[in-house]
Tab-separated table of C-alpha atoms in Angstrom:
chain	number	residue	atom	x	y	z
H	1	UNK	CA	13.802	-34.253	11.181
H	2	UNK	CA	15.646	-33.734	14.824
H	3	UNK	CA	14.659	-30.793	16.583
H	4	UNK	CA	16.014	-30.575	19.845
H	5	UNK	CA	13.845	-29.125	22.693
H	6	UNK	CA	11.092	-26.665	22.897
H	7	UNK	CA	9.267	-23.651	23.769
H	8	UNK	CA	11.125	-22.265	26.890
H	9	UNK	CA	13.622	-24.658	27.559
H	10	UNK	CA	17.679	-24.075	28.578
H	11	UNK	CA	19.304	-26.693	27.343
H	12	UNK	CA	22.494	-27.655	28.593
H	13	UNK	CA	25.749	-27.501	25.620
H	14	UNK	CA	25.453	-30.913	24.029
H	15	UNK	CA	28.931	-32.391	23.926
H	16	UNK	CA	30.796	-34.649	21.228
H	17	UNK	CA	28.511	-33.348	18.486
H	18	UNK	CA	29.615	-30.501	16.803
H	19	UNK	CA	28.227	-27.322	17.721
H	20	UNK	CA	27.402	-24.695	14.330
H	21	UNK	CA	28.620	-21.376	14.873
H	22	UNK	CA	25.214	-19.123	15.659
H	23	UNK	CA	26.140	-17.133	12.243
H	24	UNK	CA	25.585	-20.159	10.464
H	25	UNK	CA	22.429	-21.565	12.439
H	26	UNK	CA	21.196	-17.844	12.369
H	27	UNK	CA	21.845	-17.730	8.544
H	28	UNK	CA	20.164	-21.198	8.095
H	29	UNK	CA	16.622	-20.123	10.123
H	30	UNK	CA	16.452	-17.426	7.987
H	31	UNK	CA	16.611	-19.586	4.443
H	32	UNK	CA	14.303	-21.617	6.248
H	33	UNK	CA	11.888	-19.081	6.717
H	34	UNK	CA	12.567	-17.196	3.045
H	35	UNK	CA	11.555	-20.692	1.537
H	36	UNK	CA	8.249	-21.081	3.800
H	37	UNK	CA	7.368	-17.383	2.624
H	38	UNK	CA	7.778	-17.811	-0.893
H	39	UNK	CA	6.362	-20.778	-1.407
H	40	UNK	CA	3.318	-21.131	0.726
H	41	UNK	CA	3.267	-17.539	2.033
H	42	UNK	CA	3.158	-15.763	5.320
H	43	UNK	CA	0.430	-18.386	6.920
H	44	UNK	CA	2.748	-20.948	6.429
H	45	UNK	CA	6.095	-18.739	8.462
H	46	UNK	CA	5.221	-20.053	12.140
H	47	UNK	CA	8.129	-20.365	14.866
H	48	UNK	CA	7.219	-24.115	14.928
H	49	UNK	CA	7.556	-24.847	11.177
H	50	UNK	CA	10.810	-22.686	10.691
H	51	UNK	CA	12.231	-24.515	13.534
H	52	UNK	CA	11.148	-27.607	12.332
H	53	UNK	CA	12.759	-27.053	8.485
H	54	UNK	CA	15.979	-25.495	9.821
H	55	UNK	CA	16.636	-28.012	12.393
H	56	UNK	CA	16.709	-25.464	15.448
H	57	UNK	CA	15.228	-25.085	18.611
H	58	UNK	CA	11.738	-22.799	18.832
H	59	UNK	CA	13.674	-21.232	22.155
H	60	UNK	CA	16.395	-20.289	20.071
H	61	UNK	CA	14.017	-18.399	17.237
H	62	UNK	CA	12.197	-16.449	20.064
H	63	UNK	CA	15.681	-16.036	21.634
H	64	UNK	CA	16.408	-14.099	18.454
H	65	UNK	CA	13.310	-12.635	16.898
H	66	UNK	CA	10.678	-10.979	18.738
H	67	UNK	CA	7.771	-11.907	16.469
H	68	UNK	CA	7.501	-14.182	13.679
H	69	UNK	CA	6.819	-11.082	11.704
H	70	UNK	CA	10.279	-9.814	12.289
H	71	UNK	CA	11.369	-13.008	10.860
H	72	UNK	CA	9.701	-12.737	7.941
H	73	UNK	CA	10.539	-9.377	7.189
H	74	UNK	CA	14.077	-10.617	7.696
H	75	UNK	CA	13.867	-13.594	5.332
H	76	UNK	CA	11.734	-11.559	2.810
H	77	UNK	CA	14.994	-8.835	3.038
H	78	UNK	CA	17.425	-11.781	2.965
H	79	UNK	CA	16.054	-13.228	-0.086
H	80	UNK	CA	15.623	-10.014	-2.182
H	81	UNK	CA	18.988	-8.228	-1.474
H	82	UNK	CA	20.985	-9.266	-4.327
H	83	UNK	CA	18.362	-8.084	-6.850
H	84	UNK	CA	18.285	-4.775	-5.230
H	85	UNK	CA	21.767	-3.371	-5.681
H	86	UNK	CA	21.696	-0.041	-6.398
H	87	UNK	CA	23.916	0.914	-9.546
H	88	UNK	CA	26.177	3.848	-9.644
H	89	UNK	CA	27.430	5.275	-13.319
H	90	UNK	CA	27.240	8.768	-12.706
H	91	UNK	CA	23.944	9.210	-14.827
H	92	UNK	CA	21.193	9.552	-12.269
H	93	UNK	CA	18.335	8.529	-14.785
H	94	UNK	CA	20.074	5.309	-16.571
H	95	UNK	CA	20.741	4.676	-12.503
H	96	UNK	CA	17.022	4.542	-11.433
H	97	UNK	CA	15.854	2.920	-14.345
H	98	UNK	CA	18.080	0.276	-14.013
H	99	UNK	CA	17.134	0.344	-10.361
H	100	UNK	CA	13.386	0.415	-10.750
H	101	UNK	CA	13.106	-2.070	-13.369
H	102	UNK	CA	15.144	-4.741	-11.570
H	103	UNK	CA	12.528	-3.541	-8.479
H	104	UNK	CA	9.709	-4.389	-11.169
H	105	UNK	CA	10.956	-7.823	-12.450
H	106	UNK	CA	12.044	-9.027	-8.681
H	107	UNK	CA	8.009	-8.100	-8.067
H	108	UNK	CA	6.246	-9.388	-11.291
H	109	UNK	CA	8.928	-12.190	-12.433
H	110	UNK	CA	10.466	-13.469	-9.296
H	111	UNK	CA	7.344	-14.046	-7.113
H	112	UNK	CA	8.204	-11.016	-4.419
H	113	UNK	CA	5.187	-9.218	-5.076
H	114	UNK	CA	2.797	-11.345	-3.849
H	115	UNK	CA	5.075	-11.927	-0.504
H	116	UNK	CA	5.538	-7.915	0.212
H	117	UNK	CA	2.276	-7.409	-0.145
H	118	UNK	CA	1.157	-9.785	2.276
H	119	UNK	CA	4.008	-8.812	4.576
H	120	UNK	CA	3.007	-4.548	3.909
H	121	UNK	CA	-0.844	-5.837	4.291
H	122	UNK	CA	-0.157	-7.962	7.689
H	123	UNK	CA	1.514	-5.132	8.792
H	124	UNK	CA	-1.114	-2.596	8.922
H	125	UNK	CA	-2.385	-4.409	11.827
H	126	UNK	CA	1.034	-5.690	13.753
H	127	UNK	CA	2.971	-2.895	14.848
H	128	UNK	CA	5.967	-5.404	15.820
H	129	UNK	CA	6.029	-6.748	12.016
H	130	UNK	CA	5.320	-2.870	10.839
H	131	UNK	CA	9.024	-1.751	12.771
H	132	UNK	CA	10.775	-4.971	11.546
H	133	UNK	CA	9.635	-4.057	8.046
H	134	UNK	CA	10.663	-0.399	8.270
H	135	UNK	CA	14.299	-1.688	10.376
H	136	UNK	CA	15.186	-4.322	8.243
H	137	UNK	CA	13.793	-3.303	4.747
H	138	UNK	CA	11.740	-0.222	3.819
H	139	UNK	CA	14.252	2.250	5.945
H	140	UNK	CA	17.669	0.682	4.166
H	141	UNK	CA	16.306	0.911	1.041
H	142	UNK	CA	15.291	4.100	1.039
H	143	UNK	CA	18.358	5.304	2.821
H	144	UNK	CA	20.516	3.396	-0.147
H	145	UNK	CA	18.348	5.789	-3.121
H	146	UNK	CA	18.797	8.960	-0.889
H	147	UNK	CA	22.628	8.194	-0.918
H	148	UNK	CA	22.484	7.847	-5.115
H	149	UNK	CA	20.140	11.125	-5.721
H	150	UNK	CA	22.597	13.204	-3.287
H	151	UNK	CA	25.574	12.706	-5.469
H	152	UNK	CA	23.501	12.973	-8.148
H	153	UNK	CA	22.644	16.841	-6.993
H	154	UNK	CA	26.125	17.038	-6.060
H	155	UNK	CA	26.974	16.364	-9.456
H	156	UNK	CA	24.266	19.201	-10.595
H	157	UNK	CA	21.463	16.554	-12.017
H	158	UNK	CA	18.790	17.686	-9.374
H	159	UNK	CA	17.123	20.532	-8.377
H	160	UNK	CA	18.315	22.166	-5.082
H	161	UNK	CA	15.020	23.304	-3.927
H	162	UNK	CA	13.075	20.068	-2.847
H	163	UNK	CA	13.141	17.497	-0.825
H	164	UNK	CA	14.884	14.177	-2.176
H	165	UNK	CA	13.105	11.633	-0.108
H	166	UNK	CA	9.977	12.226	-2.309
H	167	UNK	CA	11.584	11.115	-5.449
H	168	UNK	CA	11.879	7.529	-3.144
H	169	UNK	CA	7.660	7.910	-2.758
H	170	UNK	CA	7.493	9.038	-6.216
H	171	UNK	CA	9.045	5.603	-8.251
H	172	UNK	CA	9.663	2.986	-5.785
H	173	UNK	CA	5.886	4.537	-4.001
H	174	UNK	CA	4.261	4.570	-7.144
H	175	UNK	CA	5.002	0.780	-7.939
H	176	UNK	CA	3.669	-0.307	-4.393
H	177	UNK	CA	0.594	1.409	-5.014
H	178	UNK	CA	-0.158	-0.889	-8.646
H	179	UNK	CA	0.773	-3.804	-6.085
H	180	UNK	CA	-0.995	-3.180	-3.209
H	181	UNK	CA	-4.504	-1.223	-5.308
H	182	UNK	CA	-4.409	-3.654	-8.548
H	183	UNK	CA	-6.022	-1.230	-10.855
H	184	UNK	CA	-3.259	-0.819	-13.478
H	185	UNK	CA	-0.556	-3.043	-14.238
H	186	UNK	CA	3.136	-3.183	-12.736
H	187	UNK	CA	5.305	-3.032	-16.133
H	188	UNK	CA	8.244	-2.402	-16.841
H	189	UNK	CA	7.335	0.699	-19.447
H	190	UNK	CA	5.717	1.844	-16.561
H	191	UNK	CA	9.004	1.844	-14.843
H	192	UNK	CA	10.418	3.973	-17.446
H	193	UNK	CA	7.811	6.748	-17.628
H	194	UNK	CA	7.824	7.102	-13.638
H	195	UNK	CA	11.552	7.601	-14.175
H	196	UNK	CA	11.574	10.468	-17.335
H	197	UNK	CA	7.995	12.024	-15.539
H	198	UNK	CA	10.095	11.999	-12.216
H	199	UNK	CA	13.018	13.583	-13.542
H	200	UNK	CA	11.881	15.902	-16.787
H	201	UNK	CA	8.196	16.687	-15.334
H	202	UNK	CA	4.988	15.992	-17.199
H	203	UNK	CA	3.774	19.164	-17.921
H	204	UNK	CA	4.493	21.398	-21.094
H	205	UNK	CA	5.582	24.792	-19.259
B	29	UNK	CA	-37.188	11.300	2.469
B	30	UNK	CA	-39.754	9.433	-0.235
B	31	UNK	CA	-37.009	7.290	-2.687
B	32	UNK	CA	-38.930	4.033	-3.468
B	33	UNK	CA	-37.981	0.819	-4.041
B	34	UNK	CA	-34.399	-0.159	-5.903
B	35	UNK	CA	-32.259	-2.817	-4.817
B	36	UNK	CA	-33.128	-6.288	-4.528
B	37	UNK	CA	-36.748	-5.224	-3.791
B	38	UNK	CA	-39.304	-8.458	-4.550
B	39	UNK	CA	-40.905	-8.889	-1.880
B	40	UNK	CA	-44.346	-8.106	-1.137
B	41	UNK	CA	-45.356	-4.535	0.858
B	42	UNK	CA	-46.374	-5.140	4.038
B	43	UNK	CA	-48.942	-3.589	5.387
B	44	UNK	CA	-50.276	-1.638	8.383
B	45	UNK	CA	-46.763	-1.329	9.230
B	46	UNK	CA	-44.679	1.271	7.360
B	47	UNK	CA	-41.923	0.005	5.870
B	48	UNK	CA	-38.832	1.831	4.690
B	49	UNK	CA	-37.807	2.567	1.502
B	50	UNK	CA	-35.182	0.400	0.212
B	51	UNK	CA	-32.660	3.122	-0.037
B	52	UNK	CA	-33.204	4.428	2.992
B	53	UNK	CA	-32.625	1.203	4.531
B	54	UNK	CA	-29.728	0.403	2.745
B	55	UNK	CA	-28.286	4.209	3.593
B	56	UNK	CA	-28.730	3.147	7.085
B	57	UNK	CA	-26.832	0.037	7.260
B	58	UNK	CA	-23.944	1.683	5.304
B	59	UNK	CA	-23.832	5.259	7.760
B	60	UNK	CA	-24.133	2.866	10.627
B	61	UNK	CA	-21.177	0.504	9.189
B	62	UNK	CA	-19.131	3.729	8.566
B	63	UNK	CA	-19.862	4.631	12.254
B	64	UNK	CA	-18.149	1.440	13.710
B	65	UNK	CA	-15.920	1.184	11.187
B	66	UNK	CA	-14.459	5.039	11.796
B	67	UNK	CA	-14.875	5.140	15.609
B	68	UNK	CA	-13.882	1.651	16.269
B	69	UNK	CA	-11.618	0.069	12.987
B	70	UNK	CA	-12.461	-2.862	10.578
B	71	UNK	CA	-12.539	-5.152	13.545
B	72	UNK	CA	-15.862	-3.964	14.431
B	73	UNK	CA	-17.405	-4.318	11.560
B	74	UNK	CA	-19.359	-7.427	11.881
B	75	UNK	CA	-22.667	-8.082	10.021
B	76	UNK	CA	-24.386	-8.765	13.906
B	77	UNK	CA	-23.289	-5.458	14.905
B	78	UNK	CA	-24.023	-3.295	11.894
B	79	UNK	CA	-27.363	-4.518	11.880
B	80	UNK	CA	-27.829	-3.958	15.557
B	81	UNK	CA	-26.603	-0.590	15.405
B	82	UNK	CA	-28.750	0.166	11.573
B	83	UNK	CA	-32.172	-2.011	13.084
B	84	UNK	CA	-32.136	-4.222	10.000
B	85	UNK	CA	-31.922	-7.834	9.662
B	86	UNK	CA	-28.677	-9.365	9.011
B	87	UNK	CA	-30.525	-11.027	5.662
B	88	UNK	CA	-30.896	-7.977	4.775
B	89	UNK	CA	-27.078	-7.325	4.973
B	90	UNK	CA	-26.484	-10.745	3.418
B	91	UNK	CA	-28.613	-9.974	0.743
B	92	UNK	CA	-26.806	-6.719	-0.711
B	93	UNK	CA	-23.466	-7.365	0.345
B	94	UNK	CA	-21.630	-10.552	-0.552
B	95	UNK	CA	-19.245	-9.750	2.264
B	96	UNK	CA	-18.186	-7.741	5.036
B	97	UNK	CA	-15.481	-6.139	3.618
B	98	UNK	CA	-17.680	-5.106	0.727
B	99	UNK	CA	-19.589	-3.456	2.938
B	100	UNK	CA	-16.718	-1.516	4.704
B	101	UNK	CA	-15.831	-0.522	1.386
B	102	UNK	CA	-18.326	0.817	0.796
B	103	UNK	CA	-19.061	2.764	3.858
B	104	UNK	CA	-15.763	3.856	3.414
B	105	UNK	CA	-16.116	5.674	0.394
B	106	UNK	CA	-19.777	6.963	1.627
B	107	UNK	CA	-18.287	8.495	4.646
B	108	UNK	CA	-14.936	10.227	2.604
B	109	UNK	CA	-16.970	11.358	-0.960
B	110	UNK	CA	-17.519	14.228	-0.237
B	111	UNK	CA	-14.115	15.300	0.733
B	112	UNK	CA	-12.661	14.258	-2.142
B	113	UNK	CA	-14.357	16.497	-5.430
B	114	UNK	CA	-12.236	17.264	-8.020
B	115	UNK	CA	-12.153	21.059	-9.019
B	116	UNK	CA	-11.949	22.551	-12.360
B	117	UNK	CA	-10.545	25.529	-12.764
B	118	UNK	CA	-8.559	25.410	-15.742
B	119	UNK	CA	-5.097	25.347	-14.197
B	120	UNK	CA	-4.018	21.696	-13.895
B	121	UNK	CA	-1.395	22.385	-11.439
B	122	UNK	CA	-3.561	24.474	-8.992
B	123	UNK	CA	-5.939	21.907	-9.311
B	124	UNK	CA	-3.956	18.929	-8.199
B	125	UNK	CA	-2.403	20.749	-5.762
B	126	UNK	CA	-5.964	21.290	-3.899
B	127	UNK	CA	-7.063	17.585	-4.420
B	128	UNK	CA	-3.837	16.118	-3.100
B	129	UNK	CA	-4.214	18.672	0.057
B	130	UNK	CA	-7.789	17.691	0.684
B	131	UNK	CA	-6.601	14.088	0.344
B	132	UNK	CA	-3.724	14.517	2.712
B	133	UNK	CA	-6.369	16.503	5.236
B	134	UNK	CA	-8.424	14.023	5.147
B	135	UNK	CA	-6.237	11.252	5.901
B	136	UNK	CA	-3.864	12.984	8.280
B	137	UNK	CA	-6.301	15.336	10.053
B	138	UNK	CA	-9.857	13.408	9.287
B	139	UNK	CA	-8.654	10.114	10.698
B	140	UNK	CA	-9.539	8.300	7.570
B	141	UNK	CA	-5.550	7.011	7.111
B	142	UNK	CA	-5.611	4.857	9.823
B	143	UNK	CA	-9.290	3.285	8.381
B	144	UNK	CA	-8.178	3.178	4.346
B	145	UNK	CA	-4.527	1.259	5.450
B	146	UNK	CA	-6.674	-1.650	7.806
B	147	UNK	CA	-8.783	-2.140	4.576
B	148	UNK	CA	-5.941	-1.847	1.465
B	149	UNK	CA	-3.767	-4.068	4.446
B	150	UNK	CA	-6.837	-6.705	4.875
B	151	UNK	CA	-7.524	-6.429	0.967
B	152	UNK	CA	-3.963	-8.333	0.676
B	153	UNK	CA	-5.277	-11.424	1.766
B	154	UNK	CA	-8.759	-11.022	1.069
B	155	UNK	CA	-10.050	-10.916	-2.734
B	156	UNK	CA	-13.355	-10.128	-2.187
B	157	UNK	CA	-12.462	-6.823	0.210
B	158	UNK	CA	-9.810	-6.112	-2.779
B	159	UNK	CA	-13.012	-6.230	-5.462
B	160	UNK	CA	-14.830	-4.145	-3.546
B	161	UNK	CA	-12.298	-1.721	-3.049
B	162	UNK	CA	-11.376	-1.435	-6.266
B	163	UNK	CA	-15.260	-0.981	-7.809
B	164	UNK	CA	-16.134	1.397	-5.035
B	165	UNK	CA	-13.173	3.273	-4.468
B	166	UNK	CA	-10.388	3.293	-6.243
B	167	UNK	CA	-11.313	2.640	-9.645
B	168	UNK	CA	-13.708	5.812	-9.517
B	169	UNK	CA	-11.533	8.009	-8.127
B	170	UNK	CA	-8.615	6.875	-10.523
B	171	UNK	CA	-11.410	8.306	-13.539
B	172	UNK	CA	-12.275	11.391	-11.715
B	173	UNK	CA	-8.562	12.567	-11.897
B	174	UNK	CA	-8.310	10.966	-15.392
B	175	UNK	CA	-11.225	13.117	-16.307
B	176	UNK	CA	-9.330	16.407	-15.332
B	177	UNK	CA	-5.438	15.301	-16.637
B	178	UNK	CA	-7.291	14.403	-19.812
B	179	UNK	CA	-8.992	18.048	-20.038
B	180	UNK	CA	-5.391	19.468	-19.281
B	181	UNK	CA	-3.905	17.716	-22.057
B	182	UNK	CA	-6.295	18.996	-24.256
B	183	UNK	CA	-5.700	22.434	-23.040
B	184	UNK	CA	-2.051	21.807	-23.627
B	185	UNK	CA	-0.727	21.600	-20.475
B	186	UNK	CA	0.642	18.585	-20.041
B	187	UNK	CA	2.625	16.326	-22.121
B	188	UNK	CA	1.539	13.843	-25.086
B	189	UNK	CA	3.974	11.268	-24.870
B	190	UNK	CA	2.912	9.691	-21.748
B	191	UNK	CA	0.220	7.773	-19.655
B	192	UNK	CA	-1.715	9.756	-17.348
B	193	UNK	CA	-2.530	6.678	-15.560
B	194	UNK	CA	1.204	7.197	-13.904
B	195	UNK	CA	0.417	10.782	-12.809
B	196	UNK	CA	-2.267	9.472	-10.420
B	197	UNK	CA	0.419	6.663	-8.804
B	198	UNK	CA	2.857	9.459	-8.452
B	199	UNK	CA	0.711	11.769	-6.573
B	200	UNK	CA	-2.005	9.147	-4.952
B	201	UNK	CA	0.610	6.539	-4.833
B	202	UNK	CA	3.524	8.370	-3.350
B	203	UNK	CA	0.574	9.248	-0.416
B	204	UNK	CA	-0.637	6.091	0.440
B	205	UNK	CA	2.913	4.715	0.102
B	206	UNK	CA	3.816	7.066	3.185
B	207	UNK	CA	0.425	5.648	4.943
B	208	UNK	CA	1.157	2.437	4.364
B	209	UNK	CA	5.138	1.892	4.728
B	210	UNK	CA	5.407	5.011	7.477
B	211	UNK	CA	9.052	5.729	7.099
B	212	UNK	CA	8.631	9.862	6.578
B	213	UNK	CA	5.190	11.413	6.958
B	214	UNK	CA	2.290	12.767	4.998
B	215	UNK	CA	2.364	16.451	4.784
B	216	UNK	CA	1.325	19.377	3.087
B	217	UNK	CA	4.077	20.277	2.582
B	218	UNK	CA	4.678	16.872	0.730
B	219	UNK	CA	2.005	16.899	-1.293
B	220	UNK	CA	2.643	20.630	-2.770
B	221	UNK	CA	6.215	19.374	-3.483
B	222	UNK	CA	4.781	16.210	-5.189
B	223	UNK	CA	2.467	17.792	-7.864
B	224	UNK	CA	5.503	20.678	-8.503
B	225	UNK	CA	7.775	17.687	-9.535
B	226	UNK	CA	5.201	15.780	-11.382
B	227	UNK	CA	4.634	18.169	-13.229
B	228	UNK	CA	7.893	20.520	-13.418
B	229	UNK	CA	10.341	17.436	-13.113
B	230	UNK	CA	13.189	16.844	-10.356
B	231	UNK	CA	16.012	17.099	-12.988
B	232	UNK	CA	18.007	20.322	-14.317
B	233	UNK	CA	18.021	19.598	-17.529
């Protein structure tokens, strides 16, 4: 371990030791900080142990990120991207099903839903981690599904006459609430009825 | 007000010096935990200060509640009961769409959003709070709109071929995922649009 510095310090450009582009140093706090999250979660995401693991300076972290809350809504978005593609075949339902389910295994599989709850809980009472959440995850996301169920209505699969943005609370909403209120499981059948109730209605008129 | 005895009652009467009923005392502690806790947020909700405010012991308050979350819980649910009554009418839709409202009211207009997000948020990291939650909240209010979807199946109007269970996440769920990830609010408006799609469906065909 070599971490340079500390809290509040300008350090002057070392020389004759390569210096990584910030991308790179950037990229490598926020791996840092993914791993801390998933494995020990957010107790163990402080400025001093990300710094630590990735090798940088605590000045440059607080240089960067305004909280480590931010961070960890960063690293949590970082780490779950590539799960969360959103698929595009021209058949709105097969499309969020697909989408929903991979939503459902990345929670109840791949060890996110124990870290997004902790990060939606923390949040409720940090209004800096509460905007970082919103900026760097909850926002894109739902912005991403609002771009797939307006070509879906463009392609006559939706109703004209509501809202789109509650189909988002209606799925993606519904699954939070089995993770944040444990009553009922988080399945992926589950997944599939929210999708066919969502789009064909449960009633019988 | 003459209810006597109940919980946890063995000791001895005193005498010469009236002494409360056990419910009464216990209804005490949990309106005066509901005042701090709705005037002032879960931080205030300390087992010293409810049982200043209630003039009980804090054995007392050890000795019903195994924690102080349980006991915010609790006085959570005390305080919003009444507001939340499921009718009956017979028409399913109409039905739902008057819960949901009063639910919305209540958390929008009532102030209890900002109470029920600090205690599902502190619930994440706190498994007796979650317990608690779940046995006094929202596991009984999960059956009470059970109760009703079941009596509209039976009358026909809704599907067979599905769990109600997921009609309560996409209502419920869809509200408290708006509460607790903020990105568009919780309306009226919202929830009337909610139970038509739940019910009616989002797609065209």
């Amino acid at each position: 371990m070599s971490i340079n510095g500390s809290l509040g310090e300008n350090q002057p450009q070392r020389r004759g030791r390569g210096r990584r582009p910030a991308a790179e140093v950037r990229r490598g706090i926020v791996d840092a900080a993914a791993s801390l999250l998933f494995e020990h979660g957010m107790i163990a995401v402080t400025f001093d142990r990300v710094a630590a693991l990735a090798g940088s300076s605590r000045t440059t972290l607080y240089k960067w990120w305004p909280s480590v809350g931010a961070l960890a809504a960063e690293a949590y978005f970082a780490y779950v991207e590539h799960s969360l593609e959103f698929p595009d075949t021209g058949d709105i339902e097969a499309d969020l099903r697909t989408q929903l389910r991979a939503f459902v295994r990345l929670m109840t599989e791949e060890g996110a839903g124990s870290v997004i709850t902790e990060l939606i809980g923390a949040a409720q009472n940090d209004p800096a981690l509460r905007k970082a959440l919103s900026a760097t995850y909850s926002r894109p996301r739902r912005d991403l599904a609002l771009a797939a169920l307006r070509r879906a209505r463009a392609r006559g699969q939706l109703r004209d006459d509501f809202s789109l943005d509650i189909i988002v609370d209606q799925l993606w909403g519904a699954c939070y609430h089995r993770l944040l209120i444990p009553d009922e499981p988080l399945t992926l059948g589950f997944a599939d009825e929210l999708v066919r109730n969502a789009l064909r209605g449960a009633g019988t008129s």
